[in-house]
Short mmCIF file of C-alpha atoms in Angstrom, two decimals:
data_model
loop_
_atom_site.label_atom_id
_atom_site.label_comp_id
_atom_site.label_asym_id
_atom_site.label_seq_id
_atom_site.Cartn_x
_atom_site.Cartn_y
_atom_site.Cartn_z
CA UNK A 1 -0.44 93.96 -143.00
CA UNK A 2 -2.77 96.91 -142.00
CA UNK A 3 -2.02 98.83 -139.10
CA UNK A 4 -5.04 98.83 -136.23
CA UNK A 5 -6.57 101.60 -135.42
CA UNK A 6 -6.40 103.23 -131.66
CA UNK A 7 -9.40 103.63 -130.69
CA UNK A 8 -8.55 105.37 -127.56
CA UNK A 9 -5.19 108.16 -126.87
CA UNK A 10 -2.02 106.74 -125.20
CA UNK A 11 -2.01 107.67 -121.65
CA UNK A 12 1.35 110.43 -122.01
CA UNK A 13 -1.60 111.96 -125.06
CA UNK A 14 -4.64 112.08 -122.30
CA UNK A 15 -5.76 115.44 -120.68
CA UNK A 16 -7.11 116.27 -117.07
CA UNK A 17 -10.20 117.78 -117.36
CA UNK A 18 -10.32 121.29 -116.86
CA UNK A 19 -12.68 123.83 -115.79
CA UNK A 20 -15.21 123.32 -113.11
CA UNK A 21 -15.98 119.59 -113.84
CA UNK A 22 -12.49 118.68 -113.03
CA UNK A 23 -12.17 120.79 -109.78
CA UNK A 24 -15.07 119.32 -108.27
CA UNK A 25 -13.98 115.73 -108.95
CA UNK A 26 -11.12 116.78 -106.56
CA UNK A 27 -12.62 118.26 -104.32
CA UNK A 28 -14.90 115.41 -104.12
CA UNK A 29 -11.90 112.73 -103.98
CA UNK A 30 -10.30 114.80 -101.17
CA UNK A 31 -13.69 115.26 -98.99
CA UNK A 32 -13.76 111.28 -99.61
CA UNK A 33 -10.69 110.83 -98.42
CA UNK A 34 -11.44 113.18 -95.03
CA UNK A 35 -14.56 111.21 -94.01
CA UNK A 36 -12.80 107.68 -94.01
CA UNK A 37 -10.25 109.15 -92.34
CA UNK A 38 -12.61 110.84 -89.90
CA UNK A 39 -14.84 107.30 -89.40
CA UNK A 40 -11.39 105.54 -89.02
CA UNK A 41 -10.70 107.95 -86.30
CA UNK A 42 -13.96 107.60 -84.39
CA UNK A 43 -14.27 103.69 -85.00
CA UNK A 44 -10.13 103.69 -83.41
CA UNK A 45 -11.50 106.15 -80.35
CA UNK A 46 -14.63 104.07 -79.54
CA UNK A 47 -12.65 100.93 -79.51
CA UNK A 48 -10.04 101.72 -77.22
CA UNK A 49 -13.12 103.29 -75.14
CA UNK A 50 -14.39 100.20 -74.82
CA UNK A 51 -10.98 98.29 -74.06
CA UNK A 52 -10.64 101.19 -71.41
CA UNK A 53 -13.91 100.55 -69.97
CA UNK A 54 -13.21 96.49 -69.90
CA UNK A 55 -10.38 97.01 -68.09
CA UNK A 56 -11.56 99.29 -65.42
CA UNK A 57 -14.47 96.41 -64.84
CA UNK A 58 -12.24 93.11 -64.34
CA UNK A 59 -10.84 94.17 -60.82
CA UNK A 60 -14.50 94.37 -59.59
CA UNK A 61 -15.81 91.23 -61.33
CA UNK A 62 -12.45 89.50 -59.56
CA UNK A 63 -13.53 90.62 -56.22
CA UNK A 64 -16.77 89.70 -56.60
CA UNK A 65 -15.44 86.21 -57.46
CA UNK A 66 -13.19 85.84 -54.93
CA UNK A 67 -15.87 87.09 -52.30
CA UNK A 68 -17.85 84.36 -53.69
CA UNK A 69 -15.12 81.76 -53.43
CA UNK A 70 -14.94 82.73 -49.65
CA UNK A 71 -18.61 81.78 -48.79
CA UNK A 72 -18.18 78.89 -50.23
CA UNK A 73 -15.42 78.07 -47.69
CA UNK A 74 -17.26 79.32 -45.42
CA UNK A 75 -20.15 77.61 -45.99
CA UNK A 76 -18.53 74.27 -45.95
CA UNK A 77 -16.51 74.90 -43.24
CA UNK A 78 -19.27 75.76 -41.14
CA UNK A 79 -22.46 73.66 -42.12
CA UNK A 80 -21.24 71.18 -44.08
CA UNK A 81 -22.33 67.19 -42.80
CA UNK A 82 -19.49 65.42 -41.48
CA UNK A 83 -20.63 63.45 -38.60
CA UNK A 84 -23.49 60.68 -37.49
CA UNK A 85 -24.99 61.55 -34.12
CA UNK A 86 -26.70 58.27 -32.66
CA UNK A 87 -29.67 57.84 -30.58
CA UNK A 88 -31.95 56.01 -27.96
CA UNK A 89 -34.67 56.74 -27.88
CA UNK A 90 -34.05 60.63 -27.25
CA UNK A 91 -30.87 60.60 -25.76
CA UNK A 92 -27.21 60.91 -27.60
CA UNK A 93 -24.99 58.07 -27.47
CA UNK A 94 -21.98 59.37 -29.02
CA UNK A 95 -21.16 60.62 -32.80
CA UNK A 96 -19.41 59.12 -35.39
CA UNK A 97 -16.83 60.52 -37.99
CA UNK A 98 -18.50 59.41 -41.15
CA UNK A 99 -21.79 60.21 -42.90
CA UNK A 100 -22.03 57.01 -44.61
CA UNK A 101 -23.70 54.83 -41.77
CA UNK A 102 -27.50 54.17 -40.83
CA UNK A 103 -29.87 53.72 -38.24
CA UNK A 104 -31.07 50.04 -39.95
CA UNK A 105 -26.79 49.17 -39.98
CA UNK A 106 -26.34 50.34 -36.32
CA UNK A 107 -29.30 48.58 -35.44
CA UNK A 108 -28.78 45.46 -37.52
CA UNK A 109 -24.94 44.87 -35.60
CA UNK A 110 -26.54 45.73 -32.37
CA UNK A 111 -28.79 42.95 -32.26
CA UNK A 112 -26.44 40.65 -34.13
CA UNK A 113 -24.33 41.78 -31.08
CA UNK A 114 -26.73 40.91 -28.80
CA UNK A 115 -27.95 37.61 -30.35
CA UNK A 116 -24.50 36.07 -29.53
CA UNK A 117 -24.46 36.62 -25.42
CA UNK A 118 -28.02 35.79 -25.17
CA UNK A 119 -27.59 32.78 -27.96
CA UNK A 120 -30.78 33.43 -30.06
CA UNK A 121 -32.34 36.57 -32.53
CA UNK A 122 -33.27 39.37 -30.41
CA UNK A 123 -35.44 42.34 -31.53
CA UNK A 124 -34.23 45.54 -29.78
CA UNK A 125 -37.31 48.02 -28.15
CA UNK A 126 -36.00 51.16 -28.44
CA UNK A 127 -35.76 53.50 -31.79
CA UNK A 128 -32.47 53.90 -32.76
CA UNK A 129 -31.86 57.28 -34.94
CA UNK A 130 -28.48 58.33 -36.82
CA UNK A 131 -28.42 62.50 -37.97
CA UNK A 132 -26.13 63.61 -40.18
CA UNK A 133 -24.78 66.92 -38.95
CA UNK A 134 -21.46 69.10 -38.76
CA UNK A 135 -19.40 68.45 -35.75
CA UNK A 136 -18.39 72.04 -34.65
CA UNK A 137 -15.50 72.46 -32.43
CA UNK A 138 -17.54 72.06 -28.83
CA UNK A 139 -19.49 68.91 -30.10
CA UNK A 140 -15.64 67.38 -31.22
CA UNK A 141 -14.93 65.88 -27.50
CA UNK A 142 -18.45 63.40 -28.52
CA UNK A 143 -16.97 62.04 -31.49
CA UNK A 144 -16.08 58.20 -30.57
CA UNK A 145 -15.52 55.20 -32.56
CA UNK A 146 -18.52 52.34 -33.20
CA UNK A 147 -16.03 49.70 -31.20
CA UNK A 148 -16.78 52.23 -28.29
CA UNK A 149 -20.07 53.23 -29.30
CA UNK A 150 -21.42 49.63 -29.38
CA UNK A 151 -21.41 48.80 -25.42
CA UNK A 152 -22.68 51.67 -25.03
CA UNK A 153 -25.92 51.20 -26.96
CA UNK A 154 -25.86 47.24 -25.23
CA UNK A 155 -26.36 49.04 -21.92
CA UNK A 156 -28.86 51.70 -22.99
CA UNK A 157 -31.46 49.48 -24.70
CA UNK A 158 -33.85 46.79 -23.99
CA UNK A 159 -34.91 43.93 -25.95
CA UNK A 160 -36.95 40.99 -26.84
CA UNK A 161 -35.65 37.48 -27.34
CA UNK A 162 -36.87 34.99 -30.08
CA UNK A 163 -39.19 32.21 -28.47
CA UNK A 164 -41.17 28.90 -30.17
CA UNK A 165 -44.74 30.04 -29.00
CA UNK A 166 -47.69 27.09 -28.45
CA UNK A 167 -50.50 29.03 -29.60
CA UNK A 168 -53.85 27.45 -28.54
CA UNK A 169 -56.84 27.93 -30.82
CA UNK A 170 -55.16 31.03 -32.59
CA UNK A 171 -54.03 32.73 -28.53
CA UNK A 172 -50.73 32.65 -27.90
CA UNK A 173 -49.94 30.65 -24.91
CA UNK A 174 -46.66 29.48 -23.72
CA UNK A 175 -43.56 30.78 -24.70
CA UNK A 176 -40.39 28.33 -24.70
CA UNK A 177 -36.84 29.15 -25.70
CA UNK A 178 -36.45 26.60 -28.68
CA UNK A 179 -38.31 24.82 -30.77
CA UNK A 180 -36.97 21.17 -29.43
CA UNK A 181 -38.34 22.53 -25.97
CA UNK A 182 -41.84 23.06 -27.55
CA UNK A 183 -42.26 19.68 -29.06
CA UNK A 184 -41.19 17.96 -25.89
CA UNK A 185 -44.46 19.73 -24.33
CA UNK A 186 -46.49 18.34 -27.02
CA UNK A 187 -45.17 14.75 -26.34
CA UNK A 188 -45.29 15.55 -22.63
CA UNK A 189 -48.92 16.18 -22.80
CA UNK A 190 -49.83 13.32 -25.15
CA UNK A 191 -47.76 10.81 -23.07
CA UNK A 192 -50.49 9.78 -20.38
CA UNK A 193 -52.94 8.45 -23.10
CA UNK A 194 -50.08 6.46 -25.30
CA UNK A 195 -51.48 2.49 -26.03
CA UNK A 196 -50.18 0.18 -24.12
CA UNK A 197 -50.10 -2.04 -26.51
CA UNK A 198 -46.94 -1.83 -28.91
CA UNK A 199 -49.47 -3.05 -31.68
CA UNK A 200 -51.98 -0.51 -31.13
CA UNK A 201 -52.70 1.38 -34.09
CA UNK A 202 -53.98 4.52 -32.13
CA UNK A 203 -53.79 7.81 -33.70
CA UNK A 204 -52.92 11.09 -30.55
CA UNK A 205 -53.91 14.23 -31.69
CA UNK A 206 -55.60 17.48 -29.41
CA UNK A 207 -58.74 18.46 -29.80
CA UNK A 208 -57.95 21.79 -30.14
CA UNK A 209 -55.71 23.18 -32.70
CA UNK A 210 -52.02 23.45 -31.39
CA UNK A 211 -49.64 24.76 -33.50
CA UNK A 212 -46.20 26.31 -32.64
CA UNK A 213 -44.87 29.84 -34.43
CA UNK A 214 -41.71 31.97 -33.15
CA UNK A 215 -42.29 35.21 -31.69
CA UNK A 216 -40.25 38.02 -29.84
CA UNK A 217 -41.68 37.98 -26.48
CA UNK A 218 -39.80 39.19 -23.30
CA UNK A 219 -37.37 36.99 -21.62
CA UNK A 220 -38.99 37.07 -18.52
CA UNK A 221 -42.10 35.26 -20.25
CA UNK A 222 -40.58 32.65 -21.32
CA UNK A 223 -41.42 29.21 -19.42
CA UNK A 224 -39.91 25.85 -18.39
CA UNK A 225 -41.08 22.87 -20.44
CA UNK A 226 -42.75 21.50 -16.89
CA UNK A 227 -44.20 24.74 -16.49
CA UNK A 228 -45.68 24.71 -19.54
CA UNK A 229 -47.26 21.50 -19.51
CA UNK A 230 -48.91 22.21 -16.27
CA UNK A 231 -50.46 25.60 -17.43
CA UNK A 232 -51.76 23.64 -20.58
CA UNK A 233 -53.05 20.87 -18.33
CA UNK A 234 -55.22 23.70 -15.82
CA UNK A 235 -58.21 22.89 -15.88
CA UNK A 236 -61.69 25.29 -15.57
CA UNK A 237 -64.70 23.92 -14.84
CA UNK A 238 -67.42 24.10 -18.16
CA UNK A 239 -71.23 22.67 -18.29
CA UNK A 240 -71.94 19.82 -20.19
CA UNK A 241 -74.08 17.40 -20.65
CA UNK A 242 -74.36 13.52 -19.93
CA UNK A 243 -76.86 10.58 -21.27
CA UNK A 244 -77.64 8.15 -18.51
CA UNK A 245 -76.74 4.21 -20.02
CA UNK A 246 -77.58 1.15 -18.53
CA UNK A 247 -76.01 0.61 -14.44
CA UNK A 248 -75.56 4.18 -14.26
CA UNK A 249 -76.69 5.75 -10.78
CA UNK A 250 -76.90 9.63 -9.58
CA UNK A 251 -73.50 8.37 -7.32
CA UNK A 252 -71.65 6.90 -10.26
CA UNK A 253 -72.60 9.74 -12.52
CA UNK A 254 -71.36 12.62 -9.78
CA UNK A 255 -67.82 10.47 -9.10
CA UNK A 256 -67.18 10.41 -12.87
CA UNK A 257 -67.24 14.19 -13.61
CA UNK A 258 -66.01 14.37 -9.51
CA UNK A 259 -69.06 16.25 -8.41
CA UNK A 260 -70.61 15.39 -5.32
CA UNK A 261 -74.71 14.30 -5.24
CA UNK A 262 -75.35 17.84 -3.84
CA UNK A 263 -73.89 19.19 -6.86
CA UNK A 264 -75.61 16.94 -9.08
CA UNK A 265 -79.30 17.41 -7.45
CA UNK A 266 -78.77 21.38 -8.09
CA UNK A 267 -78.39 20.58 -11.31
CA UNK A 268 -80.68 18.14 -12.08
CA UNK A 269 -83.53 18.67 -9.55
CA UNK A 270 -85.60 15.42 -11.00
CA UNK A 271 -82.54 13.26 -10.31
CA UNK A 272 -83.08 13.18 -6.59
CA UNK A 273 -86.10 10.61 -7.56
CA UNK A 274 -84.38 8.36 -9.73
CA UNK A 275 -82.18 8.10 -13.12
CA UNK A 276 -83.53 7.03 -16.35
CA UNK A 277 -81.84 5.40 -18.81
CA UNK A 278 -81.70 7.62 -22.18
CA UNK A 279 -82.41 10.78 -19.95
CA UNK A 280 -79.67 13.55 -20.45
CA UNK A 281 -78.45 15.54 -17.58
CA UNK A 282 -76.12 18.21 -16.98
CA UNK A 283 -72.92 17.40 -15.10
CA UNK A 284 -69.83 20.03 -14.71
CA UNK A 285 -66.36 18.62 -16.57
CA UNK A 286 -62.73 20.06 -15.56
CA UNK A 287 -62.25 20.63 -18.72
CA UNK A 288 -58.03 21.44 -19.46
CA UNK A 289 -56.67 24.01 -22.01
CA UNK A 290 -55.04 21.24 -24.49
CA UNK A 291 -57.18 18.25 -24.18
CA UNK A 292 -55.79 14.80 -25.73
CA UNK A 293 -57.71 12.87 -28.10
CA UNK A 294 -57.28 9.20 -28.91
CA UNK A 295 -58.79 7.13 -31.50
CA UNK A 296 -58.33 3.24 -31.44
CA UNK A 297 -59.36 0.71 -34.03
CA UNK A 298 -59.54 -2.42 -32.22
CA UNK A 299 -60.65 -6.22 -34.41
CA UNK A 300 -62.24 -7.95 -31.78
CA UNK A 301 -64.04 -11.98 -32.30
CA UNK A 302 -66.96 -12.35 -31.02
CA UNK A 303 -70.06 -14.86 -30.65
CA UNK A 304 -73.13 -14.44 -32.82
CA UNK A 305 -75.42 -15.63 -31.00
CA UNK A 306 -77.88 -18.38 -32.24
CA UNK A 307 -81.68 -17.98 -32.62
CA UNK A 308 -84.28 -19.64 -31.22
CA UNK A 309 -87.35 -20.72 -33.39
CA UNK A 310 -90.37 -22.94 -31.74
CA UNK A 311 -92.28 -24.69 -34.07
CA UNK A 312 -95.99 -26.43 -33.15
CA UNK A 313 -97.81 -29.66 -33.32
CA UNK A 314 -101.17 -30.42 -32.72
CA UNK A 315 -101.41 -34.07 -32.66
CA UNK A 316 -99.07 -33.77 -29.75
CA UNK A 317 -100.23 -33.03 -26.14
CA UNK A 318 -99.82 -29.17 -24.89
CA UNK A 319 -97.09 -30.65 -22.43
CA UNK A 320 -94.63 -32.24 -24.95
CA UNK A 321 -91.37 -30.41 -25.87
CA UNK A 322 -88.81 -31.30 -27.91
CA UNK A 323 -85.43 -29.80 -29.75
CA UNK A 324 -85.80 -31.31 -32.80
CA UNK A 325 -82.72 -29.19 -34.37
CA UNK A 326 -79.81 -28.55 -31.88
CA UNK A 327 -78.55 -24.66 -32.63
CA UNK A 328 -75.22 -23.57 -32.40
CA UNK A 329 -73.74 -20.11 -31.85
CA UNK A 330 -72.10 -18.35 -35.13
CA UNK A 331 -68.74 -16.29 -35.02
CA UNK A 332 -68.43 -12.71 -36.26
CA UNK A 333 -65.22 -10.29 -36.83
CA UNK A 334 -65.67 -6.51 -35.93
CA UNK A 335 -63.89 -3.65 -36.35
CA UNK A 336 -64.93 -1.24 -33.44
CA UNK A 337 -63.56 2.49 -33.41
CA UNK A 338 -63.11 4.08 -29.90
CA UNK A 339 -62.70 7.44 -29.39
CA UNK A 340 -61.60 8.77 -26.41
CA UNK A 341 -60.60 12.07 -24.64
CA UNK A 342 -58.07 12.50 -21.95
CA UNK A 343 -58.96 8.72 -21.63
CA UNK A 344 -62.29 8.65 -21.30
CA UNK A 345 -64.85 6.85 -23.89
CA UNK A 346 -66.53 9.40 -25.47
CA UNK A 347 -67.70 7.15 -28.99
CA UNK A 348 -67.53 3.74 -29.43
CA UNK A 349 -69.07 2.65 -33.03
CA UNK A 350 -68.93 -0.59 -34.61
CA UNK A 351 -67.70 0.45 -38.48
CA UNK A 352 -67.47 -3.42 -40.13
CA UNK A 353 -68.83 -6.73 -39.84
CA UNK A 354 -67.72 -10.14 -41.29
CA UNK A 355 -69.64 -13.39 -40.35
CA UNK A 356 -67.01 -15.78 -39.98
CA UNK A 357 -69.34 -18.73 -39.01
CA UNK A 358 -73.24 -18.26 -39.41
CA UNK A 359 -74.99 -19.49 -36.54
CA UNK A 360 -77.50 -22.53 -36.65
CA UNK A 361 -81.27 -22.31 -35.58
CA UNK A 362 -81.83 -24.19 -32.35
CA UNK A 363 -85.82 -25.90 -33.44
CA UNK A 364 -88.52 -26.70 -30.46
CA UNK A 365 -91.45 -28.67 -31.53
CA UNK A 366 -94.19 -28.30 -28.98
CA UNK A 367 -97.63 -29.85 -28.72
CA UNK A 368 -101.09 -28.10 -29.38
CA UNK A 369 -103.48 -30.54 -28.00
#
């Protein structure tokens, strides 16, 4: 087998380089060698500078931080919220340990409060404020609980109490403590003009629009339920006017609006002659606040009357008369609507008509001659 052939020296047959070319790659490995040694140096040196300078800053930075830490404290100690100061109005009822109450709760168990010794919904006049603020030591002595803070506020305000209202044409009128007190004024003041009659199909109502809504008002306001039906029943005197009917006189006419004649005459200047039927005059009415109106529908049977009819003859002398067809009266059913208010007739109208019985023609032949 042939033998290879080296194609470079073993390393015991190499050479170093001699001459100039081999001292300057030494010199060149050992300036190498100097400058990372060097750079090692300086890179060590500025570290441990900087390490140095780190630890020469964290003493400072921890008082800063602690100095920081003690405004804090500070801070809270001093201005931080920790109390409710309530108010009437202006004045300072006491202050409360806690932050977590408000004027609309204070106010809300006040009236509740309230609302059970008067024994209906109240609705208190005064504002009541709650500020939050920090209770220092001289303001500590006003600190009280709400179970003592409560009669106080009872004692310092004023307030309205819930009422059923009769409003009159939109105005508020009388004020009464319940409802049940406001109907029985309504009933009082339709009582007087009730039927009679158990069968009567009358309909009470008021001519003016009376409705009831509740309202705060002032306790002082509110009225009795005879009170109240005699300021609804006042009366004010008004102008009208009045069509004269069959029978009327000027006396008649003056005692039914209760006017006396002089009254009447200033009035009506032409009446001091004489009335006329169909002529209108003006007449003063007491007229109330709450009138009542009534409207009756009454059936009524009644005659229809029977007709005459003359017939003639002139073979027969001027002096002869006879009935040569005997009438007879007819029967009729009505339905009549009266209206009336605070009981007098003010319409009367006749709205149906049946002919029960049609009447019969009474005849009366006379002579011509």
């Amino acid at each position: 087998m042939a033998k290879k052939t080296e194609l470079f020296p073993k390393r015991e047959e190499r050479v170093a380089y001699s001459g100039k070319a081999g001292a300057d790659v030494e010199r060149n490995r050992g300036k190498k060698g100097r400058q990372k040694t060097q750079r090692s140096r300086k890179s060590g040196g500025q570290k441990g500078n900087k390490a140095r300078k780190n630890m020469q800053l964290t003493p400072k930075k921890a008082g800063i931080g602690v100095a920081v830490i003690v405004v804090l404290i500070l801070f809270f100690a001093f201005f931080h919220k920790n109390g409710t100061e309530v108010f009437v109005g202006e004045e300072s009822m006491g202050i409360l340990s806690t932050t977590s109450i408000s004027a609309e709760e204070i106010k809300t168990n006040l009236e509740a409060q309230l609302a059970t010794t008067v024994g209906t919904n109240v609705q208190v006049n005064e504002e009541i404020r709650a500020e939050k603020l920090h209770v220092s030591g001289d303001r500590k002595k006003d600190i009280c609980t709400m179970e003592y803070l409560m009669p106080k506020l009872r004692n310092a305000v004023t307030y309205k109490v819930e009422a059923s209202v009769i409003f009159v044409d939109g105005g508020a009128v009388a004020p009464l403590a319940t409802a049940e007190e406001a109907q029985q004024v309504q009933d009082k003041l339709k009582e007087p003009y009730l039927p009679q009659d158990e069968n009567s199909n009358a309909e009470i109502s008021f001519v003016e629009n009376v409705t009831v809504e509740n309202q705060f008002v002032d306790s002082a306001e509110i009225l009795s339920v005879d009170d109240a039906v005699a300021k609804l029943t006042s009366t004010t005197p008004v102008t009208t006017t009045y069509t004269v009917k069959t029978g009327d006189r000027a006396g008649s006419i003056a005692a039914e609006f209760d006017m006396t004649l002089e009254e009447l005459y200033e009035m009506n200047p032409s009446a001091k002659d004489a009335v006329v039927i169909g002529e209108t005059l003006n007449v003063t009415e007491q007229k109330p606040m709450v009138s009542v109106k009534s409207v009756e529908t009454q059936v009524l049977t009644s005659v229809e009357p029977k007709q005459y009819e003359t017939q003639y003859d002139d073979t027969k002398p001027a002096s002869y008369q006879r009935v040569i067809q005997q009438g007879k009266d007819g029967q009729k059913k009505s339905t009549i609507q009266i209206t009336r208010v605070n009981g007098f007739v003010t319409e009367e109208k006749e709205v149906s008509k049946e002919v029960i019985q049609e009447p019969v023609n009474e005849i009366i032949l006379k002579g011509t001659q």
